[in-house]
Amino acid sequence: DTGVSQDPRHKITKRGQNVTFRCDPISEHNRLYWYRQTLGQGPEFLTYFQNEAQLEKSRLLSDRFSAERPKGSFSTLEIQRTEQGDSAMYLCASSLSWGELAGLETYEQYFGPGTRLTVT
Amino acid sequence: DAKTTQPPSMDCAEGRAANLPCNHSTISGNEYVYWYRQIHSQGPQYIIHGLKNNETNEMASLIITEDRKSSTLILPHATLRDTAVYYCIVRGYTNAGKSTFGDGTTLTVKP
């Protein structure tokens, strides 16, 4: 399967614990995005990488959240001192990008299956 | 980012065409219209996108009005497996390709 993969698919943790999620994008994709989705709502943008550089972070991404993409390949999203409000589906997506100088950006994003986090 | 407005829910009979509308009245000239769908507990799945011309692929057709302020996703022969939440998004290079999702339309295909 050459799609976006995420690990683990489900994570149950106790409040205050740290958790880390992994995303493996489609191999030739240089952009990687993280989204969060709570029940009944659409996904919300958290952050994105162009190769290994983290170029934008949403205000939703508090100081307890950190994301990395070493070597521009897989990415990890870590949540420290989890809170019950962190319970959600965490989605990863990847895409190609021409870059801003190329003008219109038309490449679609491919999403992974998500990691469902439950904080008890 | 341009915002989109979609009806919260729609029903469709199996085998009939499903027409899902989307309003995006503040879309700018460099923004494309994208459609995704999300089946329960899965990640969103790309369906189709377009700029101003109508588009068709193996999954669906996309009709964009001449003024680009609205569009319609058409599933020509809906099946039970098309039951999902459908999201309409507008996106261009000025927002680095990140997608701003609304709450989408829950399409229920009934036998």
Coordinates of N, CA and C in Angstrom, one line a residue:
Chain A
D1 N 0.8 -1.2 0.0 CA 0.0 0.0 0.0 C 0.9 1.2 0.0
T2 N 0.7 2.1 -1.0 CA 1.6 3.3 -1.1 C 0.9 4.6 -0.6
G3 N -0.2 4.5 0.2 CA -0.9 5.6 0.7 C -0.2 6.1 2.0
V4 N -0.9 7.1 2.6 CA -0.4 7.7 3.8 C -0.7 6.8 5.0
S5 N 0.2 6.5 5.8 CA 0.0 5.6 6.9 C 0.2 6.3 8.2
Q6 N -0.5 5.9 9.3 CA -0.4 6.5 10.6 C -0.3 5.4 11.6
D7 N 0.4 5.7 12.7 CA 0.6 4.7 13.7 C 0.7 5.4 15.1
P8 N 0.0 5.0 16.1 CA -1.0 3.9 16.1 C -2.3 4.4 15.6
R9 N -3.2 3.4 15.4 CA -4.6 3.8 14.9 C -5.4 4.3 16.1
H10 N -5.1 3.7 17.2 CA -5.9 4.1 18.4 C -4.9 4.2 19.6
K11 N -5.2 5.2 20.5 CA -4.3 5.4 21.6 C -5.2 5.8 22.8
I12 N -5.1 5.1 23.9 CA -5.8 5.5 25.1 C -4.8 5.8 26.1
T13 N -4.9 7.0 26.7 CA -3.9 7.4 27.7 C -4.5 8.1 28.9
K14 N -3.8 8.1 29.9 CA -4.3 8.8 31.1 C -3.9 10.3 31.1
R15 N -4.8 11.1 31.6 CA -4.5 12.6 31.6 C -3.1 12.8 32.3
G16 N -2.3 13.7 31.6 CA -1.0 14.0 32.2 C 0.1 13.2 31.5
Q17 N -0.2 12.2 30.8 CA 0.8 11.4 30.1 C 1.2 12.1 28.8
N18 N 2.4 11.7 28.2 CA 2.8 12.2 26.9 C 2.5 11.1 25.9
V19 N 2.1 11.5 24.7 CA 1.9 10.6 23.6 C 2.6 11.1 22.3
T20 N 2.9 10.2 21.5 CA 3.6 10.5 20.2 C 2.9 9.7 19.1
F21 N 2.6 10.4 18.0 CA 2.0 9.7 16.8 C 3.0 9.9 15.7
R22 N 2.9 8.9 14.8 CA 3.8 8.9 13.6 C 2.9 8.9 12.3
C23 N 3.4 9.6 11.3 CA 2.8 9.7 10.0 C 3.9 9.4 9.0
D24 N 3.6 8.5 8.1 CA 4.4 8.2 6.9 C 3.7 8.7 5.7
P25 N 4.2 9.7 5.0 CA 3.5 10.2 3.8 C 3.8 9.4 2.6
I26 N 3.1 9.7 1.5 CA 3.4 9.1 0.2 C 4.8 9.6 -0.1
S27 N 5.7 8.7 -0.6 CA 7.1 8.9 -0.6 C 7.6 10.1 -1.4
E28 N 7.0 10.4 -2.5 CA 7.5 11.5 -3.2 C 6.8 12.9 -2.8
H29 N 6.0 12.9 -1.9 CA 5.3 14.1 -1.4 C 6.2 15.0 -0.5
N30 N 6.3 16.2 -0.9 CA 7.2 17.1 -0.1 C 6.4 17.9 1.0
R31 N 5.1 17.9 0.9 CA 4.3 18.6 2.0 C 3.6 17.6 2.8
L32 N 3.6 17.9 4.1 CA 2.9 17.0 5.1 C 2.1 17.9 6.0
Y33 N 0.9 17.5 6.3 CA 0.0 18.3 7.1 C -0.6 17.5 8.3
W34 N -0.8 18.2 9.4 CA -1.5 17.6 10.5 C -2.8 18.3 10.8
Y35 N -3.9 17.5 11.0 CA -5.2 18.1 11.3 C -5.7 17.4 12.6
R36 N -6.6 18.0 13.2 CA -7.3 17.4 14.3 C -8.8 17.5 14.1
Q37 N -9.5 16.4 14.4 CA -10.9 16.3 14.2 C -11.6 15.8 15.4
T38 N -12.6 16.6 15.9 CA -13.4 16.2 17.0 C -14.8 15.7 16.5
L39 N -15.5 15.0 17.3 CA -16.7 14.4 16.9 C -17.7 15.3 16.3
G40 N -18.2 15.1 15.1 CA -19.2 15.9 14.5 C -18.7 17.1 13.8
Q41 N -17.4 17.3 13.8 CA -16.9 18.5 13.1 C -15.9 18.1 12.0
G42 N -15.6 19.0 11.1 CA -14.7 18.8 10.1 C -13.2 18.9 10.7
P43 N -12.3 18.4 9.9 CA -10.9 18.5 10.4 C -10.4 19.9 10.5
E44 N -9.6 20.2 11.5 CA -9.0 21.5 11.7 C -7.5 21.5 11.5
F45 N -7.0 22.4 10.8 CA -5.6 22.5 10.5 C -4.8 22.7 11.7
L46 N -3.7 22.0 11.9 CA -2.8 22.2 13.0 C -1.4 22.8 12.6
T47 N -0.8 22.1 11.6 CA 0.5 22.6 11.2 C 0.9 21.9 9.9
Y48 N 1.9 22.4 9.2 CA 2.4 21.7 8.0 C 3.9 21.9 7.8
F49 N 4.4 21.0 7.0 CA 5.8 21.0 6.7 C 6.0 21.0 5.2
Q50 N 7.0 21.7 4.8 CA 7.5 21.6 3.4 C 8.9 21.0 3.5
N51 N 9.0 19.8 3.1 CA 10.2 19.0 3.3 C 10.4 18.9 4.8
E52 N 11.6 19.3 5.4 CA 11.8 19.2 6.8 C 11.4 20.5 7.6
A53 N 11.1 21.5 6.9 CA 10.8 22.8 7.5 C 9.3 22.9 7.9
Q54 N 9.1 23.2 9.2 CA 7.7 23.5 9.7 C 7.4 25.0 9.4
L55 N 6.5 25.2 8.4 CA 6.3 26.5 7.9 C 5.1 27.3 8.6
E56 N 4.2 26.6 9.2 CA 3.0 27.2 9.8 C 2.5 26.4 10.9
K57 N 2.1 27.1 11.9 CA 1.4 26.4 13.1 C 0.1 27.2 13.4
S58 N -1.0 26.4 13.6 CA -2.2 27.0 14.0 C -2.2 27.4 15.4
R59 N -3.0 28.4 15.8 CA -3.1 28.8 17.2 C -3.7 27.6 18.0
L60 N -4.3 26.6 17.4 CA -4.8 25.5 18.1 C -3.6 24.6 18.7
L61 N -2.4 24.8 18.1 CA -1.3 24.0 18.5 C -0.6 24.7 19.7
S62 N -1.0 24.3 20.9 CA -0.5 24.9 22.1 C 0.9 24.5 22.3
D63 N 1.5 25.1 23.4 CA 2.9 24.7 23.7 C 3.1 23.3 24.1
R64 N 2.0 22.6 24.4 CA 2.2 21.2 24.7 C 2.3 20.3 23.5
F65 N 2.1 20.8 22.3 CA 2.1 20.1 21.1 C 3.5 20.4 20.4
S66 N 4.1 19.4 19.8 CA 5.3 19.6 19.0 C 5.3 18.6 17.9
A67 N 5.7 19.1 16.7 CA 5.7 18.3 15.5 C 7.1 18.4 14.9
E68 N 7.5 17.3 14.3 CA 8.8 17.2 13.7 C 8.7 16.4 12.4
R69 N 9.6 16.7 11.5 CA 9.7 16.0 10.2 C 11.2 15.9 9.8
P70 N 11.9 15.1 10.6 CA 13.4 15.0 10.3 C 13.6 14.4 8.9
K71 N 14.6 15.0 8.2 CA 14.9 14.6 6.9 C 13.8 14.6 5.9
G72 N 12.8 15.3 6.2 CA 11.7 15.5 5.2 C 10.9 14.2 4.9
S73 N 11.0 13.2 5.7 CA 10.3 12.0 5.4 C 9.1 11.8 6.3
F74 N 9.1 10.9 7.3 CA 8.0 10.7 8.2 C 8.0 11.9 9.2
S75 N 6.8 12.0 9.8 CA 6.6 13.1 10.8 C 6.1 12.5 12.1
T76 N 6.4 13.2 13.2 CA 5.8 12.8 14.5 C 5.1 14.0 15.1
L77 N 4.0 13.7 15.8 CA 3.3 14.7 16.6 C 3.3 14.3 18.0
E78 N 3.8 15.1 18.9 CA 3.9 14.7 20.3 C 3.0 15.7 21.1
I79 N 2.2 15.1 22.0 CA 1.4 15.9 22.9 C 1.9 15.6 24.3
Q80 N 2.3 16.7 25.0 CA 2.8 16.5 26.4 C 1.7 16.8 27.4
R81 N 1.7 16.2 28.5 CA 0.8 16.4 29.6 C -0.6 16.5 29.0
T82 N -1.1 15.4 28.5 CA -2.4 15.3 27.8 C -3.5 15.7 28.7
E83 N -4.5 16.3 28.1 CA -5.7 16.8 28.8 C -6.9 16.1 28.1
Q84 N -8.0 16.0 28.8 CA -9.2 15.4 28.2 C -9.6 16.1 27.0
G85 N -9.4 17.4 26.9 CA -9.8 18.1 25.7 C -8.9 17.8 24.5
D86 N -7.9 17.0 24.7 CA -7.1 16.6 23.5 C -7.6 15.4 22.8
S87 N -8.6 14.7 23.4 CA -9.3 13.6 22.8 C -9.9 14.0 21.5
A88 N -9.4 13.3 20.4 CA -9.8 13.6 19.0 C -9.2 12.6 18.1
M89 N -9.5 12.8 16.8 CA -8.8 12.0 15.8 C -7.8 13.0 15.2
Y90 N -6.5 12.5 15.1 CA -5.4 13.2 14.6 C -5.1 12.7 13.2
L91 N -5.3 13.6 12.2 CA -5.1 13.2 10.8 C -3.9 13.7 10.2
C92 N -3.2 13.0 9.4 CA -2.1 13.4 8.6 C -2.4 13.4 7.1
A93 N -1.9 14.3 6.4 CA -2.1 14.3 4.9 C -0.8 14.7 4.3
S94 N -0.7 14.3 3.0 CA 0.5 14.7 2.3 C 0.1 15.1 0.9
S95 N 1.0 15.9 0.3 CA 0.7 16.4 -1.1 C 2.1 16.8 -1.8
L96 N 2.0 16.9 -3.1 CA 3.1 17.6 -3.8 C 2.8 19.1 -3.7
S97 N 3.8 19.9 -4.0 CA 3.7 21.3 -4.1 C 4.6 21.8 -5.2
W98 N 4.1 22.7 -6.0 CA 4.9 23.4 -7.0 C 5.7 24.5 -6.3
G99 N 5.3 24.9 -5.2 CA 5.9 26.1 -4.6 C 5.1 27.3 -5.0
E100 N 5.2 28.3 -4.1 CA 4.4 29.5 -4.3 C 4.7 30.3 -5.6
L101 N 6.0 30.2 -6.0 CA 6.4 31.0 -7.2 C 5.8 30.4 -8.5
A102 N 5.3 29.1 -8.4 CA 4.8 28.5 -9.6 C 3.3 28.9 -9.8
G103 N 2.7 29.6 -8.9 CA 1.4 30.1 -9.1 C 0.3 29.2 -8.5
L104 N -0.6 28.8 -9.2 CA -1.8 28.1 -8.7 C -1.4 26.7 -8.2
E105 N -1.9 26.4 -7.0 CA -1.5 25.1 -6.4 C -2.7 24.2 -6.6
T106 N -2.5 23.1 -7.3 CA -3.6 22.3 -7.6 C -3.5 20.9 -7.1
Y107 N -2.4 20.5 -6.4 CA -2.3 19.1 -6.0 C -3.2 18.8 -4.9
E108 N -3.8 17.7 -5.0 CA -4.7 17.2 -3.9 C -4.0 16.7 -2.8
Q109 N -4.6 16.7 -1.6 CA -4.0 16.1 -0.4 C -4.6 14.7 -0.2
Y110 N -3.7 13.8 0.2 CA -4.1 12.5 0.5 C -4.0 12.3 2.0
F111 N -5.1 11.8 2.6 CA -5.1 11.7 4.0 C -4.8 10.3 4.5
G112 N -4.3 10.1 5.7 CA -4.1 8.8 6.3 C -5.4 8.5 7.0
P113 N -5.4 7.3 7.6 CA -6.6 6.8 8.3 C -6.8 7.5 9.7
G114 N -5.8 8.2 10.2 CA -6.0 8.9 11.4 C -5.6 8.0 12.7
T115 N -5.2 8.8 13.7 CA -5.0 8.2 15.1 C -6.1 8.7 16.0
R116 N -6.8 7.8 16.6 CA -7.9 8.3 17.5 C -7.3 8.3 18.9
L117 N -7.2 9.4 19.5 CA -6.7 9.6 20.9 C -7.9 9.7 21.9
T118 N -7.8 8.9 22.9 CA -8.8 9.0 24.0 C -8.0 9.3 25.3
V119 N -8.2 10.4 25.9 CA -7.6 10.8 27.2 C -8.6 10.5 28.3
T120 N -8.2 9.7 29.3 CA -9.1 9.3 30.4 C -8.8 10.1 31.7
Chain B
D1 N -9.0 32.5 4.1 CA -9.5 31.5 3.3 C -11.0 31.7 3.0
A2 N -11.4 31.4 1.8 CA -12.8 31.5 1.4 C -13.6 30.5 2.2
K3 N -14.7 30.9 2.7 CA -15.5 29.9 3.5 C -16.6 29.3 2.5
T4 N -17.0 28.1 2.9 CA -18.0 27.4 2.1 C -19.2 27.2 3.0
T5 N -20.4 27.1 2.4 CA -21.6 26.7 3.1 C -22.2 25.5 2.4
Q6 N -22.6 24.5 3.2 CA -23.2 23.3 2.7 C -24.4 23.0 3.6
P7 N -25.4 22.3 3.0 CA -26.5 21.9 3.8 C -26.0 20.8 4.8
P8 N -26.5 20.7 6.0 CA -26.0 19.7 6.9 C -26.3 18.3 6.6
S9 N -27.4 18.0 5.9 CA -27.7 16.6 5.5 C -28.5 16.5 4.3
M10 N -28.4 15.4 3.6 CA -29.2 15.1 2.4 C -29.5 13.6 2.4
D11 N -30.6 13.2 1.8 CA -30.9 11.8 1.5 C -30.9 11.6 0.0
C12 N -30.6 10.4 -0.4 CA -30.7 10.0 -1.8 C -31.1 8.6 -1.9
A13 N -31.9 8.2 -2.9 CA -32.3 6.8 -3.1 C -31.1 6.1 -3.9
E14 N -30.9 4.9 -3.5 CA -29.9 4.1 -4.2 C -30.1 4.0 -5.7
G15 N -29.1 4.2 -6.5 CA -29.2 4.2 -7.9 C -29.6 5.5 -8.5
R16 N -30.0 6.5 -7.8 CA -30.3 7.8 -8.3 C -29.1 8.7 -8.2
A17 N -29.1 9.8 -8.9 CA -28.1 10.8 -8.8 C -28.2 11.6 -7.5
A18 N -27.0 11.8 -6.9 CA -26.9 12.6 -5.7 C -26.3 13.9 -6.1
N19 N -27.0 15.0 -5.8 CA -26.5 16.4 -6.1 C -26.2 17.1 -4.9
L20 N -25.0 17.4 -4.6 CA -24.6 18.1 -3.3 C -24.1 19.5 -3.6
P21 N -24.9 20.5 -3.1 CA -24.5 21.9 -3.4 C -23.5 22.5 -2.4
C22 N -22.8 23.5 -2.9 CA -21.8 24.2 -2.0 C -21.8 25.7 -2.5
N23 N -21.9 26.6 -1.5 CA -21.8 28.0 -1.8 C -20.4 28.5 -1.4
H24 N -19.7 29.2 -2.2 CA -18.4 29.8 -1.9 C -18.3 31.1 -2.5
S25 N -19.2 32.0 -2.0 CA -19.3 33.3 -2.7 C -18.1 34.2 -2.6
T26 N -17.2 33.9 -1.6 CA -16.0 34.8 -1.5 C -14.8 34.2 -2.1
I27 N -15.0 33.2 -3.0 CA -13.8 32.6 -3.6 C -13.0 33.6 -4.4
S28 N -11.7 33.5 -4.4 CA -10.9 34.4 -5.2 C -10.4 33.7 -6.4
G29 N -9.8 34.5 -7.3 CA -9.5 34.0 -8.7 C -8.5 32.9 -8.7
N30 N -7.7 32.8 -7.7 CA -6.6 31.7 -7.8 C -7.0 30.5 -6.9
E31 N -8.2 30.5 -6.4 CA -8.6 29.3 -5.6 C -9.4 28.3 -6.4
Y32 N -9.1 27.0 -6.1 CA -9.8 25.9 -6.7 C -10.9 25.4 -5.7
V33 N -11.8 24.7 -6.3 CA -12.9 24.1 -5.4 C -12.5 22.6 -5.4
Y34 N -12.4 22.1 -4.2 CA -12.1 20.7 -3.9 C -13.2 20.0 -3.2
W35 N -13.4 18.8 -3.5 CA -14.4 18.0 -2.7 C -13.7 16.7 -2.2
Y36 N -14.0 16.5 -0.9 CA -13.5 15.3 -0.2 C -14.8 14.6 0.4
R37 N -14.6 13.4 0.8 CA -15.6 12.7 1.5 C -15.0 11.9 2.6
Q38 N -15.7 11.7 3.7 CA -15.2 11.0 4.9 C -16.2 9.9 5.3
I39 N -15.9 8.7 5.2 CA -16.7 7.6 5.6 C -16.3 7.4 7.1
H40 N -17.3 7.0 7.9 CA -17.2 7.0 9.3 C -15.8 6.3 9.7
S41 N -15.1 7.0 10.6 CA -13.9 6.6 11.2 C -12.7 6.4 10.3
Q42 N -12.8 7.0 9.1 CA -11.7 6.9 8.1 C -11.2 8.3 7.9
G43 N -10.1 8.5 7.3 CA -9.6 9.8 6.9 C -10.3 10.3 5.6
P44 N -10.4 11.6 5.4 CA -11.0 12.2 4.2 C -10.4 11.6 2.9
Q45 N -11.3 11.4 2.0 CA -10.8 10.9 0.7 C -11.1 11.9 -0.4
Y46 N -10.0 12.2 -1.2 CA -10.2 13.2 -2.3 C -11.1 12.6 -3.3
I47 N -12.0 13.5 -3.8 CA -12.9 13.1 -4.9 C -12.6 13.8 -6.2
I48 N -12.6 15.1 -6.2 CA -12.4 15.9 -7.5 C -12.1 17.3 -7.1
H49 N -11.6 18.1 -8.1 CA -11.4 19.5 -7.9 C -11.5 20.2 -9.3
G50 N -11.7 21.5 -9.2 CA -11.8 22.3 -10.4 C -11.7 23.8 -10.2
L51 N -11.4 24.5 -11.2 CA -11.2 25.9 -11.2 C -12.4 26.7 -11.7
K52 N -12.8 26.5 -12.9 CA -13.9 27.1 -13.4 C -14.7 26.3 -14.5
N53 N -14.0 25.3 -15.0 CA -14.7 24.4 -16.0 C -15.2 23.2 -15.2
N54 N -16.3 22.6 -15.8 CA -16.8 21.4 -15.2 C -15.8 20.3 -15.3
E55 N -15.8 19.4 -14.4 CA -14.8 18.3 -14.3 C -15.6 17.0 -14.1
T56 N -15.0 16.0 -14.6 CA -15.6 14.6 -14.4 C -14.4 13.6 -14.2
N57 N -14.6 12.7 -13.3 CA -13.7 11.6 -13.2 C -14.5 10.4 -12.9
E58 N -13.8 9.3 -12.5 CA -14.5 8.0 -12.3 C -15.4 8.0 -11.1
M59 N -15.2 9.0 -10.2 CA -16.1 9.0 -9.0 C -17.2 9.9 -9.1
A60 N -17.0 11.1 -9.7 CA -18.1 12.1 -9.7 C -17.9 13.2 -10.8
S61 N -18.9 14.1 -10.8 CA -18.8 15.2 -11.7 C -18.9 16.5 -10.8
L62 N -18.2 17.5 -11.3 CA -18.2 18.8 -10.5 C -18.7 19.9 -11.5
I63 N -19.8 20.5 -11.1 CA -20.3 21.6 -11.9 C -20.1 22.9 -11.1
I64 N -19.4 23.9 -11.7 CA -19.1 25.2 -11.1 C -19.8 26.2 -11.9
T65 N -20.5 27.1 -11.2 CA -21.3 28.2 -11.9 C -20.3 29.1 -12.5
E66 N -20.8 29.9 -13.5 CA -20.0 30.8 -14.3 C -19.3 31.8 -13.4
D67 N -20.0 32.3 -12.4 CA -19.5 33.3 -11.5 C -18.6 32.7 -10.4
R68 N -18.5 31.4 -10.4 CA -17.7 30.6 -9.5 C -18.2 30.7 -8.0
K69 N -19.3 31.2 -7.8 CA -19.8 31.4 -6.4 C -20.4 30.2 -5.8
S70 N -20.7 29.2 -6.6 CA -21.2 28.0 -6.1 C -20.9 26.8 -7.0
S71 N -21.0 25.6 -6.4 CA -20.7 24.4 -7.2 C -21.6 23.3 -6.8
T72 N -21.7 22.2 -7.6 CA -22.4 21.1 -7.2 C -21.6 19.8 -7.5
L73 N -21.6 18.9 -6.6 CA -20.9 17.6 -6.8 C -22.0 16.7 -7.1
I74 N -21.8 15.9 -8.2 CA -22.8 15.0 -8.7 C -22.2 13.5 -8.6
L75 N -22.9 12.7 -7.8 CA -22.6 11.3 -7.9 C -23.7 10.6 -8.7
P76 N -23.4 10.2 -9.9 CA -24.4 9.8 -10.9 C -25.3 8.7 -10.5
H77 N -24.8 7.7 -9.9 CA -25.6 6.5 -9.5 C -25.2 6.1 -8.1
A78 N -25.8 6.8 -7.1 CA -25.4 6.6 -5.7 C -25.6 5.2 -5.2
T79 N -24.6 4.7 -4.5 CA -24.8 3.4 -3.9 C -24.7 3.5 -2.3
L80 N -25.0 2.5 -1.6 CA -25.0 2.5 -0.2 C -23.7 2.9 0.4
R81 N -22.6 2.5 -0.4 CA -21.3 2.8 0.1 C -20.9 4.3 -0.1
D82 N -21.7 5.1 -0.8 CA -21.5 6.5 -0.9 C -22.0 7.3 0.3
T83 N -22.6 6.6 1.3 CA -23.1 7.3 2.5 C -21.8 7.7 3.2
A84 N -21.7 9.0 3.5 CA -20.5 9.7 4.0 C -20.8 11.1 4.3
V85 N -19.8 11.8 4.9 CA -19.8 13.2 5.0 C -19.0 13.8 3.9
Y86 N -19.6 14.7 3.1 CA -19.0 15.3 2.0 C -18.6 16.8 2.3
Y87 N -17.3 17.1 2.0 CA -16.8 18.4 2.3 C -16.4 19.1 1.1
C88 N -16.8 20.4 1.0 CA -16.5 21.3 -0.1 C -15.4 22.3 0.5
I89 N -14.3 22.4 -0.2 CA -13.2 23.3 0.3 C -12.8 24.2 -0.9
V90 N -12.4 25.4 -0.6 CA -11.7 26.2 -1.6 C -10.3 26.4 -1.1
R91 N -9.3 26.3 -2.0 CA -7.9 26.4 -1.7 C -7.1 26.9 -2.8
G92 N -6.1 27.7 -2.4 CA -5.2 28.2 -3.5 C -3.8 28.3 -2.9
Y93 N -2.8 28.8 -3.7 CA -1.5 28.8 -3.2 C -1.2 29.9 -2.1
T94 N -2.1 30.8 -2.0 CA -1.9 31.9 -1.0 C -2.1 31.3 0.4
N95 N -2.8 30.2 0.6 CA -2.9 29.6 1.9 C -2.1 28.3 2.0
A96 N -1.1 28.2 1.2 CA -0.1 27.1 1.3 C -0.7 25.7 1.1
G97 N -1.9 25.6 0.5 CA -2.5 24.4 0.3 C -3.2 23.8 1.5
K98 N -3.2 24.4 2.7 CA -3.9 23.8 3.8 C -5.4 24.0 3.6
S99 N -6.1 23.0 4.0 CA -7.6 22.9 3.8 C -8.3 23.4 5.0
T100 N -9.3 24.3 4.8 CA -10.2 24.7 5.8 C -11.5 24.0 5.6
F101 N -11.8 23.1 6.5 CA -13.0 22.3 6.4 C -14.2 22.9 7.2
G102 N -15.4 22.9 6.6 CA -16.5 23.2 7.4 C -17.1 21.9 8.0
D103 N -18.4 21.9 8.3 CA -19.0 20.7 8.9 C -19.5 19.7 7.8
G104 N -19.5 20.1 6.5 CA -19.8 19.2 5.5 C -21.3 18.9 5.4
T105 N -21.6 18.0 4.4 CA -23.0 17.5 4.2 C -23.0 16.0 4.5
T106 N -23.8 15.5 5.4 CA -23.9 14.1 5.6 C -24.9 13.6 4.6
L107 N -24.4 12.8 3.6 CA -25.3 12.2 2.6 C -25.6 10.8 3.1
T108 N -26.9 10.5 3.1 CA -27.4 9.1 3.4 C -28.0 8.6 2.2
V109 N -27.5 7.5 1.7 CA -28.1 6.8 0.6 C -29.0 5.6 1.1
K110 N -30.2 5.7 0.7 CA -31.2 4.7 1.2 C -31.6 3.7 0.2
P111 N -31.8 2.4 0.6 CA -32.2 1.4 -0.4 C -33.6 1.6 -0.9

